[in-house]
GROMACS .gro file of C-alpha atoms in nm:
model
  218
    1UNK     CA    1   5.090 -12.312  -6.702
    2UNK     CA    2   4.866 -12.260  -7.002
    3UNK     CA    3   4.705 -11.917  -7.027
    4UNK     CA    4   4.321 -11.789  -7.154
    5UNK     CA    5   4.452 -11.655  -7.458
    6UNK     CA    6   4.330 -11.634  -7.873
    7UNK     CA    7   4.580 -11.800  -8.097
    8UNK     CA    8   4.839 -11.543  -8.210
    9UNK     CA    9   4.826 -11.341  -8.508
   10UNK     CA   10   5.100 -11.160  -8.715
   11UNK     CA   11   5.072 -10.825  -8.829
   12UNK     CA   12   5.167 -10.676  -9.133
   13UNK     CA   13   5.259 -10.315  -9.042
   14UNK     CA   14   5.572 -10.402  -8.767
   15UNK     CA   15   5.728 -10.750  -8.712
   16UNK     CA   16   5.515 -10.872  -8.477
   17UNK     CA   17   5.243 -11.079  -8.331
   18UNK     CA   18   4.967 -11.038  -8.102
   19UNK     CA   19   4.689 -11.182  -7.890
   20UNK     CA   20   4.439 -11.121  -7.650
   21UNK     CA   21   4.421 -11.258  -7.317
   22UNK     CA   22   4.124 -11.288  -7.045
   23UNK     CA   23   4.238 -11.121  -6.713
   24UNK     CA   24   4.212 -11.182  -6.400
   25UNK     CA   25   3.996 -10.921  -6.329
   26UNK     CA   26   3.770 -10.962  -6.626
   27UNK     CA   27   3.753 -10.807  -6.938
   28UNK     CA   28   4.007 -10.904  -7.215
   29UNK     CA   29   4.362 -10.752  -7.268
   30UNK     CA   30   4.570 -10.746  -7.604
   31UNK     CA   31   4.934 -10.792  -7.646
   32UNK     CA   32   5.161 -10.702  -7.886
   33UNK     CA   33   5.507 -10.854  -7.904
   34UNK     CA   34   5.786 -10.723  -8.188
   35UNK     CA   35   5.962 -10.995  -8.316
   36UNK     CA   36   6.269 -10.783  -8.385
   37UNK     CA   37   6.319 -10.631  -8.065
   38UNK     CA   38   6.248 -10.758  -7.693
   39UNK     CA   39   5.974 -10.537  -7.658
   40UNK     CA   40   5.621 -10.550  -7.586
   41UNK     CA   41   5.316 -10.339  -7.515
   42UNK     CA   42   5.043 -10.410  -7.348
   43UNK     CA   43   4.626 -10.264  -7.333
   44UNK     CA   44   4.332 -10.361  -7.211
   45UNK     CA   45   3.999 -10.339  -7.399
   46UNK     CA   46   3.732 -10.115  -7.296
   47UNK     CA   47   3.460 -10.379  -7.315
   48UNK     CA   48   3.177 -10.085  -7.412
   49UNK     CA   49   3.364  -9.902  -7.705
   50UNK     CA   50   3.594 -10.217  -7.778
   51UNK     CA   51   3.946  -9.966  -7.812
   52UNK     CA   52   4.282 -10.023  -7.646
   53UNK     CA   53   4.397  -9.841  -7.388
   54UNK     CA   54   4.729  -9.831  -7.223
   55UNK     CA   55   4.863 -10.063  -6.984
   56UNK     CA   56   5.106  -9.897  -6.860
   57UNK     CA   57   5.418  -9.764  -7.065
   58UNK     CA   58   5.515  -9.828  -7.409
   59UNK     CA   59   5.746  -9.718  -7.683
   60UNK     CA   60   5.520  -9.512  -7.944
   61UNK     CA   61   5.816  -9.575  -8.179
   62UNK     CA   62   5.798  -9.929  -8.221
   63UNK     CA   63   5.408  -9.954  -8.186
   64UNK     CA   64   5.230  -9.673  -8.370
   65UNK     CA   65   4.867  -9.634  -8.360
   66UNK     CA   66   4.842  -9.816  -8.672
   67UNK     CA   67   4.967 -10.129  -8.568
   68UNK     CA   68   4.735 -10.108  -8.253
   69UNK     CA   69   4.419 -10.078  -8.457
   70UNK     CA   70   4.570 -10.349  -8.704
   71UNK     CA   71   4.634 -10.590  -8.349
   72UNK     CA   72   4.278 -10.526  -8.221
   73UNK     CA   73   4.135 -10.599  -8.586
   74UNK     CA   74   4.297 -10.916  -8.628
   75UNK     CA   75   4.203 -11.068  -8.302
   76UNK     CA   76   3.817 -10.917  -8.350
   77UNK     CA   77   3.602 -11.214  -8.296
   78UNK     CA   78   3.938 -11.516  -8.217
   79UNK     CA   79   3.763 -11.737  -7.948
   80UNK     CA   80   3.929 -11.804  -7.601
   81UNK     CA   81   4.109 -12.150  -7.532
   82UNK     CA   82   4.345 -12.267  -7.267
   83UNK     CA   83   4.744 -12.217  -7.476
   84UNK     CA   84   5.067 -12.209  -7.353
   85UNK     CA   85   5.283 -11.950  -7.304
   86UNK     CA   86   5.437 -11.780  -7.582
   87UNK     CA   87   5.864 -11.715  -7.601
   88UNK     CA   88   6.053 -11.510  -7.894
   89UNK     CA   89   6.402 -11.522  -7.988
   90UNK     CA   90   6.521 -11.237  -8.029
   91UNK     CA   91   6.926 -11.211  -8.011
   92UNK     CA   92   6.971 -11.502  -7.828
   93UNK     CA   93   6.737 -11.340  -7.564
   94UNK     CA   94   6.444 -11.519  -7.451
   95UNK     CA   95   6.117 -11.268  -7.417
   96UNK     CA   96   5.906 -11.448  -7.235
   97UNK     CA   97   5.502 -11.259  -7.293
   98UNK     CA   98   5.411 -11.375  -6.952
   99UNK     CA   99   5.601 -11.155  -6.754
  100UNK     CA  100   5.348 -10.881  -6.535
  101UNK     CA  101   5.018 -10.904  -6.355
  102UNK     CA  102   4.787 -10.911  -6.671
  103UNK     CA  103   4.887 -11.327  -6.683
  104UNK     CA  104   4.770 -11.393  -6.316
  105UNK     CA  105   4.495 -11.704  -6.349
  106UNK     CA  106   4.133 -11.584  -6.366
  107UNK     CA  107   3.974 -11.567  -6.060
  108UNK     CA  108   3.622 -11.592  -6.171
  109UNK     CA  109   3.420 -11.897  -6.295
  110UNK     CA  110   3.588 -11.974  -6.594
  111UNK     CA  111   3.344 -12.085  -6.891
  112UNK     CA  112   3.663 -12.148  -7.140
  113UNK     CA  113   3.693 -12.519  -7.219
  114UNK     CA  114   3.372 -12.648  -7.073
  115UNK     CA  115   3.099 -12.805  -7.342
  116UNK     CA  116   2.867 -12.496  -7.346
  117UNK     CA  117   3.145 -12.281  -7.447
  118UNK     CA  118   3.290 -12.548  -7.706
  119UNK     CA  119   2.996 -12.606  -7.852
  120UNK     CA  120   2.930 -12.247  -7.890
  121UNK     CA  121   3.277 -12.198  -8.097
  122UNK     CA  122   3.285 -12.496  -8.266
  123UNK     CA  123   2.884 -12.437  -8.374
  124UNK     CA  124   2.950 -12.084  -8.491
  125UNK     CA  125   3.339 -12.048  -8.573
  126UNK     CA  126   3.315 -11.963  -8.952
  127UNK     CA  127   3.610 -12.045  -9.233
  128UNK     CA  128   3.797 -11.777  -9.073
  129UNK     CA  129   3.856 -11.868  -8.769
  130UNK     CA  130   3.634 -11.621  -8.622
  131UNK     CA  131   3.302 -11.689  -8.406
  132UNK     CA  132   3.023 -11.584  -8.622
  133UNK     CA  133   2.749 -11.347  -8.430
  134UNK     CA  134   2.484 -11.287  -8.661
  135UNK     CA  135   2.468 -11.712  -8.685
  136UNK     CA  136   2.438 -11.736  -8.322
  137UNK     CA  137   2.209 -11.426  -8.265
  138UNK     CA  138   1.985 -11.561  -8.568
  139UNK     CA  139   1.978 -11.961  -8.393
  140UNK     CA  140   1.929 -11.810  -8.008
  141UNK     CA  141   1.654 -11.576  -8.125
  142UNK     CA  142   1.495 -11.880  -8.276
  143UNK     CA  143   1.478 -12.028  -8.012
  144UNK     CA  144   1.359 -11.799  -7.769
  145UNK     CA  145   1.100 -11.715  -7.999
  146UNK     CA  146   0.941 -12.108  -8.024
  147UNK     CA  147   1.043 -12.159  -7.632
  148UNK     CA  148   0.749 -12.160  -7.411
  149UNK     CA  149   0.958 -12.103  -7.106
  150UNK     CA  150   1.042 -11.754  -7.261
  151UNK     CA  151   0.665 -11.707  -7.363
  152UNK     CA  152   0.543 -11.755  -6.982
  153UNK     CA  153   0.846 -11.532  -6.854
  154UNK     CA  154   0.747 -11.274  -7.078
  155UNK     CA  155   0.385 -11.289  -6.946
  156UNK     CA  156   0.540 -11.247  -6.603
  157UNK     CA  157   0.756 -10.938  -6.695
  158UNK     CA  158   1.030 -11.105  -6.639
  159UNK     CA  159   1.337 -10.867  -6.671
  160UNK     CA  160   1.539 -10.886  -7.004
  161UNK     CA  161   1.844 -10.960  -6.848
  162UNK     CA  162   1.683 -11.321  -6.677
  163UNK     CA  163   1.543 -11.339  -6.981
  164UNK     CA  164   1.866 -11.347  -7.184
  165UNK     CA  165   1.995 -11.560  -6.917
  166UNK     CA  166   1.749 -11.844  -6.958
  167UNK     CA  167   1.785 -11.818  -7.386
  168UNK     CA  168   2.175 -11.854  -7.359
  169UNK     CA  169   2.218 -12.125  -7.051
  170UNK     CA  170   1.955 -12.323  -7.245
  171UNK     CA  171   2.058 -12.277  -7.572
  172UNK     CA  172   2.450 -12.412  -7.481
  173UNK     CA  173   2.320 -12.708  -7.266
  174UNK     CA  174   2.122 -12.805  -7.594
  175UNK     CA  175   2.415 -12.758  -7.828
  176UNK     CA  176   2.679 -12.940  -7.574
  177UNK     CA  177   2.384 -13.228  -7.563
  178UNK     CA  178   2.437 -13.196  -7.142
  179UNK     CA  179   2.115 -13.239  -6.934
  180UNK     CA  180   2.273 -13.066  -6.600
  181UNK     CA  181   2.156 -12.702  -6.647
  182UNK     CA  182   2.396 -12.434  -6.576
  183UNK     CA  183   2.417 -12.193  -6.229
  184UNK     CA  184   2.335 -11.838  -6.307
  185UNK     CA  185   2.715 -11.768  -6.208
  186UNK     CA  186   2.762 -11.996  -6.532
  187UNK     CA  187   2.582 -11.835  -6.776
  188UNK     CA  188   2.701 -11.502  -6.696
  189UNK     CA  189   3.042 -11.594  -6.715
  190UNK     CA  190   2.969 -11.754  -7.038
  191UNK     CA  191   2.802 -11.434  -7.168
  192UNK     CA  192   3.077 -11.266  -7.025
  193UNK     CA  193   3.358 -11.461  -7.187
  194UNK     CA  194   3.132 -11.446  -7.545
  195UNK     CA  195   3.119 -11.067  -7.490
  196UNK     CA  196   3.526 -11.051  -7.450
  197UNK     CA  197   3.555 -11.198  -7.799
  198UNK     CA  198   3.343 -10.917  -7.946
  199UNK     CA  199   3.344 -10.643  -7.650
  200UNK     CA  200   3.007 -10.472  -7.848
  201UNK     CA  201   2.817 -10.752  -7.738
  202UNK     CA  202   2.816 -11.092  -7.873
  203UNK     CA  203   2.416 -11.087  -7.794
  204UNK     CA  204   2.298 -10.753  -7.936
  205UNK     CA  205   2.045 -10.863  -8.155
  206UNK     CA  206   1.914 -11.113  -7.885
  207UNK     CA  207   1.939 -10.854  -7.629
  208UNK     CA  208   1.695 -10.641  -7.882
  209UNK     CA  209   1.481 -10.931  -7.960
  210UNK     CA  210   1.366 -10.992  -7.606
  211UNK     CA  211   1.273 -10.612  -7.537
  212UNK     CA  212   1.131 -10.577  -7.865
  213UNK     CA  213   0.888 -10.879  -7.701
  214UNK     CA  214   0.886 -10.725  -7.364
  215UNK     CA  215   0.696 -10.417  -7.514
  216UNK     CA  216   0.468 -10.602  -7.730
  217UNK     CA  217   0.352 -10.829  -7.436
  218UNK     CA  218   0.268 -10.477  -7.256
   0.00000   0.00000   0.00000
């Protein structure tokens, strides 16, 4: 069963690797895995200050804070895609990084792997790897700012947040070259998904945009 997962990463300040993983009861979760060792910790991401937190116990030993904030800044900004499952060696002793309730299949709508989300990533991704925000956020405030929709909207006071709505479900049916138009479930669980890759928000500048032409349409 393949997993909602970045690619994994290794870091430089223990032998291991990590990745982070969209859970089941949204928001994202990062997991570290030593290579030298069977063990593993686990954290999920606060999704408002984007910082680890516990999930559950782990040795402080064999994954100091500095390999934490080296984990979370290596997976900053690693799209989502459907991967398999991911098994170490270690001694002869398979450690398999599937193994508690963080891995149970997402129960929401799941955005990963349709066109609007691909075309997002692959539009955006930069050399790095990395999806590139100040690309998108500079391309969707375009084209709110040309889109009549979004002019008539704002002359109804139309709340940011169906504002933002509109921009992003319209913008990703363009780029993906689809004509059905996403459900509003959709498009928030694309924004949703989006905002797990950079838990800051992945619109910020969009988000600013819009009120910034709420209160001059006052």
């Amino acid at each position: 069963m393949n997993i909602i997962r970045t690619t994994a990463v290794e870091l430089s300040t223990i032998p291991a690797i990590t990745y982070k993983q969209k859970l089941a009861a949204g928001g994202a979760g990062l997991r570290i895995l030593r290579m030298d060792t069977d063990a593993v910790a686990v954290f999920t991401i606060d999704r408002r200050t984007g910082e680890a937190e516990p999930y559950g116990t782990y040795d402080g030993e064999l994954f100091p804070p500095d390999a934490v904030a080296e984990a979370l800044e290596l997976i900053s900004g690693l799209p989502y895609t459907a991967r398999g499952k991911i098994k170490i060696s270690v001694s002869a002793q398979a450690v398999n990084s599937e193994e508690d309730v963080l891995e149970t299949e997402t129960e929401k709508v799941d955005m990963v792997d349709t066109p609007e989300y691909l075309a997002i990533i692959n539009g955006y991704t930069g050399d790095d790897g990395k999806l590139n925000y100040t690309l998108m956020n500079k391309d969707f405030i375009q084209f709110a700012s040309r889109s009549t929709v979004v002019g008539e909207m704002l002359a109804a006071r139309a709340h940011s947040d169906e504002i933002l709505s509109y921009v992003v479900g319209s913008r990703a049916i363009n780029l993906s070259g689809r004509k059905e138009s996403l459900s509003a479930v959709e498009v928030a669980g694309l924004i949703e998904t989006l905002d797990e890759i950079n838990p800051r928000s992945a619109f910020k500048e969009l988000n600013l945009h819009i009120r910034q032409l709420l209160a001059r349409s006052k």
